[in-house]
Coordinates of C-alpha atoms in Angstrom, one line a residue:
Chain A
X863 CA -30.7 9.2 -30.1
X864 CA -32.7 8.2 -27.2
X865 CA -31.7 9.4 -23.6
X866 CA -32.9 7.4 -20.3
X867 CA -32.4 9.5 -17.4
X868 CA -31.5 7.7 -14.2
X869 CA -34.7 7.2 -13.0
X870 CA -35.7 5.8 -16.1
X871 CA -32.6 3.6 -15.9
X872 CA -33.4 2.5 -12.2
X873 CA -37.1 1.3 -13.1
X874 CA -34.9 -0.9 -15.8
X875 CA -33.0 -1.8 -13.9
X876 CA -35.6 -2.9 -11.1
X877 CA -38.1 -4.7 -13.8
X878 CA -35.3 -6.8 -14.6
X879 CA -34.3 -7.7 -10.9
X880 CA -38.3 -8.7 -10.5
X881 CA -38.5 -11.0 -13.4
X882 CA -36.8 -14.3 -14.2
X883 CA -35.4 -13.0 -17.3
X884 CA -34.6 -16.6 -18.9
X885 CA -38.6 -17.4 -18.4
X886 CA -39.5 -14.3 -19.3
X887 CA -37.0 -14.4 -22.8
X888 CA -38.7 -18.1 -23.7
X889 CA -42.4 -17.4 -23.3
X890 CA -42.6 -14.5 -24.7
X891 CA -40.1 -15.7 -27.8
X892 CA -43.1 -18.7 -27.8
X893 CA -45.9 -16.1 -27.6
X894 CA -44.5 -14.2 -30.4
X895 CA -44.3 -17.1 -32.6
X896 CA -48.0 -17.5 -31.5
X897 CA -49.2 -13.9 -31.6
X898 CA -48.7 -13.2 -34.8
X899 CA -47.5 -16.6 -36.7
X900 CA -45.8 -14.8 -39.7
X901 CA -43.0 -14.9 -37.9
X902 CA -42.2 -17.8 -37.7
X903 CA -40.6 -17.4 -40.9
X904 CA -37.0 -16.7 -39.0
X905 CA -37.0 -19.9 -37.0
X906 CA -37.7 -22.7 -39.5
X907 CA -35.0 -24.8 -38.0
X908 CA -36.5 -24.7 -34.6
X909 CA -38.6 -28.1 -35.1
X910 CA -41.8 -28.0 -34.4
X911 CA -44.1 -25.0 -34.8
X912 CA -46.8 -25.9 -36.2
X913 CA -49.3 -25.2 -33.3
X914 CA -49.5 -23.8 -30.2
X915 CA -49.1 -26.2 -27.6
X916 CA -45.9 -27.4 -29.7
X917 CA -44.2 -23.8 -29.7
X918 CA -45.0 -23.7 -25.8
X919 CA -42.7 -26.7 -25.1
X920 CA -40.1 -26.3 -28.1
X921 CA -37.2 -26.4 -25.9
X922 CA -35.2 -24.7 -29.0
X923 CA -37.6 -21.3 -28.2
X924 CA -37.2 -21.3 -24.7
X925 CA -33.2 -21.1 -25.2
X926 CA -33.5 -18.8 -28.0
X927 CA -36.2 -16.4 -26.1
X928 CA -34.1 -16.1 -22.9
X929 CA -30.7 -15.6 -25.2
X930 CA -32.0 -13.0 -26.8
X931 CA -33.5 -11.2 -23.5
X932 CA -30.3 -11.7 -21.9
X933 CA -28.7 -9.5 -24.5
X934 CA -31.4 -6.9 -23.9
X935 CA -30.5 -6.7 -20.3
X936 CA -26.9 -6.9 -20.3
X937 CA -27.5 -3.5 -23.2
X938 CA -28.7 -1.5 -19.3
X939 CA -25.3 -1.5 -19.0
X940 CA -24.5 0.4 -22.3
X941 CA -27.6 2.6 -22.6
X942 CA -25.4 5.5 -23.2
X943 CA -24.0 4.2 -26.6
X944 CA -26.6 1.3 -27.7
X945 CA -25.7 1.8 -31.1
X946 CA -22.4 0.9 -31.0
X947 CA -23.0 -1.9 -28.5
X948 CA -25.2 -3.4 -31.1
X949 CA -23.6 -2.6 -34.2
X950 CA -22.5 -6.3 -34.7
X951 CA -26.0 -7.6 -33.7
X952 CA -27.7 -5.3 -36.0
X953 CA -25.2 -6.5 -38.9
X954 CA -26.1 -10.0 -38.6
X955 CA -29.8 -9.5 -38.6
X956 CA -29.8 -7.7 -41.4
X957 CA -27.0 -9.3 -43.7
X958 CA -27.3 -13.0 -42.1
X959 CA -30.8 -13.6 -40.9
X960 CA -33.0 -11.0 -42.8
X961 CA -34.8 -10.1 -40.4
X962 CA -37.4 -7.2 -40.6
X963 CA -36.9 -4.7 -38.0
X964 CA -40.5 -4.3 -37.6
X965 CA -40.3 -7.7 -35.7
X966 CA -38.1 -6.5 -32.9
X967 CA -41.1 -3.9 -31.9
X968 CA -43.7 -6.5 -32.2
X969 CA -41.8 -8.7 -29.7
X970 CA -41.0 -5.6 -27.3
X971 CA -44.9 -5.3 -27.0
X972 CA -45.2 -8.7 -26.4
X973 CA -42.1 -8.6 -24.0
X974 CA -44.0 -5.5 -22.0
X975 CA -47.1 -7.4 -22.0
X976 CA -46.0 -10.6 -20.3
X977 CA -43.6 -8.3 -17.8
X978 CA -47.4 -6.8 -16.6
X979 CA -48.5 -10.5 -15.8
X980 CA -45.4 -10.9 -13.7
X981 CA -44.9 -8.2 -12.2
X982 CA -49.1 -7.2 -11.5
X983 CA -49.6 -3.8 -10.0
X984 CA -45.5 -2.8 -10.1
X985 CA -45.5 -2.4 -13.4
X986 CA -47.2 1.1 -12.7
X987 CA -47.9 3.5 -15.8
X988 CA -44.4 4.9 -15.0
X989 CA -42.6 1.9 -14.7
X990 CA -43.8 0.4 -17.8
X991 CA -43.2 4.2 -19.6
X992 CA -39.6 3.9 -18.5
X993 CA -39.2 0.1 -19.6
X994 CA -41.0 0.5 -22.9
X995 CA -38.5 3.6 -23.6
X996 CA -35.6 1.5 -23.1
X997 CA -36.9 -1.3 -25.1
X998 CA -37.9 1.1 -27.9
X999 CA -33.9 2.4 -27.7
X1000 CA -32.4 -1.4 -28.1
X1001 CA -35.1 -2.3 -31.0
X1002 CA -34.0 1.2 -32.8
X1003 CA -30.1 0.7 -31.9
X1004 CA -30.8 -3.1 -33.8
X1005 CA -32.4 -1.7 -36.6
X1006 CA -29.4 1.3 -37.3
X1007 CA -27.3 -1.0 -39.3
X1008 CA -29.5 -2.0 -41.9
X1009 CA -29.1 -1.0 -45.2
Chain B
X588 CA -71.3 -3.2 -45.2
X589 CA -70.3 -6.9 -45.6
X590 CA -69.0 -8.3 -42.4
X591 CA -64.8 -9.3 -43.2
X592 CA -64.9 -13.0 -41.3
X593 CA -61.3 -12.4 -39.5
X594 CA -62.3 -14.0 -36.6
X595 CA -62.6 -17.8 -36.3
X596 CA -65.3 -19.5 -34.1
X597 CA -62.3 -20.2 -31.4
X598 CA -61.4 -16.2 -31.6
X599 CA -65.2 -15.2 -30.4
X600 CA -64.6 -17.8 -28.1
X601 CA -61.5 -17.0 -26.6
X602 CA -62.7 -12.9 -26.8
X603 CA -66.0 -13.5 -25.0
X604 CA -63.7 -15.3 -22.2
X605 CA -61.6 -12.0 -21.9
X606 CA -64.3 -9.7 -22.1
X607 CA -66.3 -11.6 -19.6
X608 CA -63.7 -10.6 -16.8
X609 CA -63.7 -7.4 -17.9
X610 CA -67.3 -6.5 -17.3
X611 CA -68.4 -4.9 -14.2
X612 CA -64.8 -3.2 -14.4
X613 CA -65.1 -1.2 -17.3
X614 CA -64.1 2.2 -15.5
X615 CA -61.3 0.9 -13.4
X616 CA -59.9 -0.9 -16.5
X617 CA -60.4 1.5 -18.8
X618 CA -59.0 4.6 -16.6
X619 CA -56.2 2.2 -16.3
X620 CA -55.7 1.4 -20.1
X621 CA -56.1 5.5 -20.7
X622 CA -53.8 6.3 -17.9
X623 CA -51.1 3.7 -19.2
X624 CA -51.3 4.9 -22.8
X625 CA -51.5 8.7 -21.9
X626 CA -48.0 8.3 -19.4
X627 CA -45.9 6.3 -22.5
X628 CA -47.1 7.7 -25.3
X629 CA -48.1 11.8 -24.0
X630 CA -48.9 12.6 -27.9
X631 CA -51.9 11.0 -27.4
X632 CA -52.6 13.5 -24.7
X633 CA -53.5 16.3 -27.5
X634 CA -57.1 14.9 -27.9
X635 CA -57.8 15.4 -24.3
X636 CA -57.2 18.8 -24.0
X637 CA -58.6 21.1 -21.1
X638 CA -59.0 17.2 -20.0
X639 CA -58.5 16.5 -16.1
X640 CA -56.3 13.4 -17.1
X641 CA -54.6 12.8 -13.6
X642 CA -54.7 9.0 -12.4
X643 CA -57.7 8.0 -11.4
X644 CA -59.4 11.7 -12.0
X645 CA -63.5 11.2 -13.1
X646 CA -62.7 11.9 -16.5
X647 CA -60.2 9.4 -16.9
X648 CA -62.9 6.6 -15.1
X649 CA -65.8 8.0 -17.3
X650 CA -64.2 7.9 -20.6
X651 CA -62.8 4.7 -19.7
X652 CA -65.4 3.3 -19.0
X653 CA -67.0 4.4 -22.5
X654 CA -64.0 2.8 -24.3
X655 CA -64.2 -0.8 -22.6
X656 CA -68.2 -0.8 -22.7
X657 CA -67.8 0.2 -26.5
X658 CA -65.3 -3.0 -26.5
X659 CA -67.3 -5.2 -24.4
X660 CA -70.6 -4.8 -26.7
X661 CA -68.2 -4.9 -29.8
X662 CA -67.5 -8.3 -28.7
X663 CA -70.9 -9.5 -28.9
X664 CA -71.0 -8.8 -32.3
X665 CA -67.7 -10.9 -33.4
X666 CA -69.3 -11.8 -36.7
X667 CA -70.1 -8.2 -37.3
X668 CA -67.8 -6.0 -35.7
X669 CA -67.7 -3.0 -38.7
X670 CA -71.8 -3.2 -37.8
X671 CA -71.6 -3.1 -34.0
X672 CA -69.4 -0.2 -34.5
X673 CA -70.9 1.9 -37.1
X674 CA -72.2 5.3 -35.0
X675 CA -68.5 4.8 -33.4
X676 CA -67.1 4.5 -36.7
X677 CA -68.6 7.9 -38.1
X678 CA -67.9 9.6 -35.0
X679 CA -64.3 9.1 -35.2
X680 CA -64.7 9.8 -39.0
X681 CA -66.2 13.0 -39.3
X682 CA -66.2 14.3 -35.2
X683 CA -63.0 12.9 -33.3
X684 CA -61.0 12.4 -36.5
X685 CA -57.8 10.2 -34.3
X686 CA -55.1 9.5 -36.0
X687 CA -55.0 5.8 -37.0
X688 CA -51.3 5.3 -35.6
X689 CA -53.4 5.3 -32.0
X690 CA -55.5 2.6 -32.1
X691 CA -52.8 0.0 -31.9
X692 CA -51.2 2.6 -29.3
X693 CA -54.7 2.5 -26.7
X694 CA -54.8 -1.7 -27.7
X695 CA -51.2 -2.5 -26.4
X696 CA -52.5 -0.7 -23.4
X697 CA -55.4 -2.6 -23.0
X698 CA -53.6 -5.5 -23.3
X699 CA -51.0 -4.4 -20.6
X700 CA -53.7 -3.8 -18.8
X701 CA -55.6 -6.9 -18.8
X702 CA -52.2 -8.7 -18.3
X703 CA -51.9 -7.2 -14.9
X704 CA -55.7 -7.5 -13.9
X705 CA -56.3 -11.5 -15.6
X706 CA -52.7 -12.7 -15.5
X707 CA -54.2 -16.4 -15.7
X708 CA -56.6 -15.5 -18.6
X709 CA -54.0 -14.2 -21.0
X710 CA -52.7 -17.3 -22.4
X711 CA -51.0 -16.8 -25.8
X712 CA -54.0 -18.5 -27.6
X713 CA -56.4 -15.8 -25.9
X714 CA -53.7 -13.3 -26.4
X715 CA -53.9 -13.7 -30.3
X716 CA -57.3 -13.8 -30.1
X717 CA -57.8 -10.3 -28.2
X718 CA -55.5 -9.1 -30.9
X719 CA -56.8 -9.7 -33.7
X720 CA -60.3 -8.4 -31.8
X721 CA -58.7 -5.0 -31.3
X722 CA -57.5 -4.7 -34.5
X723 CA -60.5 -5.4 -36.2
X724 CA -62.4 -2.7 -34.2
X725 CA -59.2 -0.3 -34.8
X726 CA -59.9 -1.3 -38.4
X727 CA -64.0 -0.5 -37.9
X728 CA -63.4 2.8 -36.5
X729 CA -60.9 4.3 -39.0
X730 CA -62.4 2.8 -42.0
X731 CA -64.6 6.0 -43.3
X732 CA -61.5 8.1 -42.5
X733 CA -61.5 8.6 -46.9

């Protein structure tokens, strides 16, 4: 079980406050698709992927993208049990969508990435510690209900 | 050694666009890219020890600066990165022996890094690019680990 403290939990808190979290959710959702193309795989009814240019203005990714960092923020709130606050999240990934739980790391780094070229010199090696540890906790709280 | 063609013409491209901001700052942005991995991940801390690896100590700007120029000539050598890399590569064979789990570790950081420092060069299609580029030279410099 991963413990943030409450500083941790404040530079969370504060990356998220800094960042437009809907952008933020769609472009990296689009730069994952681009990043590393096999996973695309999970979005086949999402139109048009089939290059670059046309998964940075797939309107289906944006929404998708800032959903699904919406639900990362709103788990701040429920960092002390983020197993149970995703237990229904992890069940449809794994019994509904399939999904490989190695993806949801692969888009926190992208996620952590794209908050640097936001954020610029506030996203100090402490900040980024803090935020990569929390992201680290949802990915492995979305992951506890596969079997 | 044959030279494994993983990246594409448009990969050198969009790697020698990257790497061209990052010369003349290898020490700052390595040091950074050190300091960044060193604070999230302190494992990697235990190759460093008796290191002075405070922010912004000498050590951190000197070894940094090894790592990026090391990345910077690498990238001159897309078509042959395994070659460009081969003194590297039996160094961390047989001397530094790092565990391969790290390399993608220390490239994440870079690429934090360069997010911060070339927000505007870091499109998606260069982001791939500097990817792939990292792994590949992770790849050259673990590859005579057995």
């Amino acid at each position: 079980m991963v413990h943030l403290s409450a500083d941790e939990c404040k530079d969370v808190s504060a990356v998220f406050s800094k960042v437009n979290v809907d952008q933020l959710g769609g472009e990296s959702l689009a730069s994952l698709l681009i990043v590393y193309p096999w996973t695309r795989r999970h979005f086949k009814t999402f139109g048009n992927l089939s290059s670059t240019d046309a998964i940075l203005h797939n309107a289906k990714v944006q929404a998708h993208g800032a959903k699904v960092l919406g639900a990362v923020r709103d788990a701040l709130k429920h960092v002390a049990n983020l197993g149970g606050h995703f237990a229904h999240l992890s069940d449809l990934h794994c019994q509904q969508l399939f999904v490989d739980p190695a993806n949801f790391k692969l888009f926190a780094g992208i996620v952590s990435i794209r908050v640097g070229q936001t954020m610029r010199q506030a996203y100090t090696p402490h900040v980024q510690a803090s935020f990569e540890k929390f992201l680290d906790a949802v990915t492995d709280a979305l992951a506890k209900g596969y079997h | 050694i044959s030279a494994k063609m993983v990246l594409s013409a448009v990969d050198t491209t969009h790697v020698h666009t990257v790497l061209d901001h990052v010369k003349g700052h290898e020490d700052t942005y390595g040091a950074e890219a050190l300091n960044r991995t060193f604070t999230s991940h302190p494992q990697t801390k235990t190759y460093f020890h008796g290191k002075d690896l405070a922010e912004n100590s000498a050590y951190l700007h000197s070894h940094g600066k090894k790592v990026m120029s090391a990345l910077v000539n690498a990238s001159a050598h897309c078509d042959n990165i395994y070659g460009a890399l081969d003194k590297l590569s039996d160094m961390h064979a047989h001397e530094l022996m790092v565990d391969p789990a790290n390399f993608p570790i220390l490239a994440h950081n870079i690429l934090v890094t360069l997010a911060i420092h070339l927000p505007q060069v870091l499109t998606p299609a260069c982001h791939v690019s500097l990817d792939k580029f990292l792994c590949e030279v992770g790849d050259a410099l673990t590859h005579k680990y057995r």
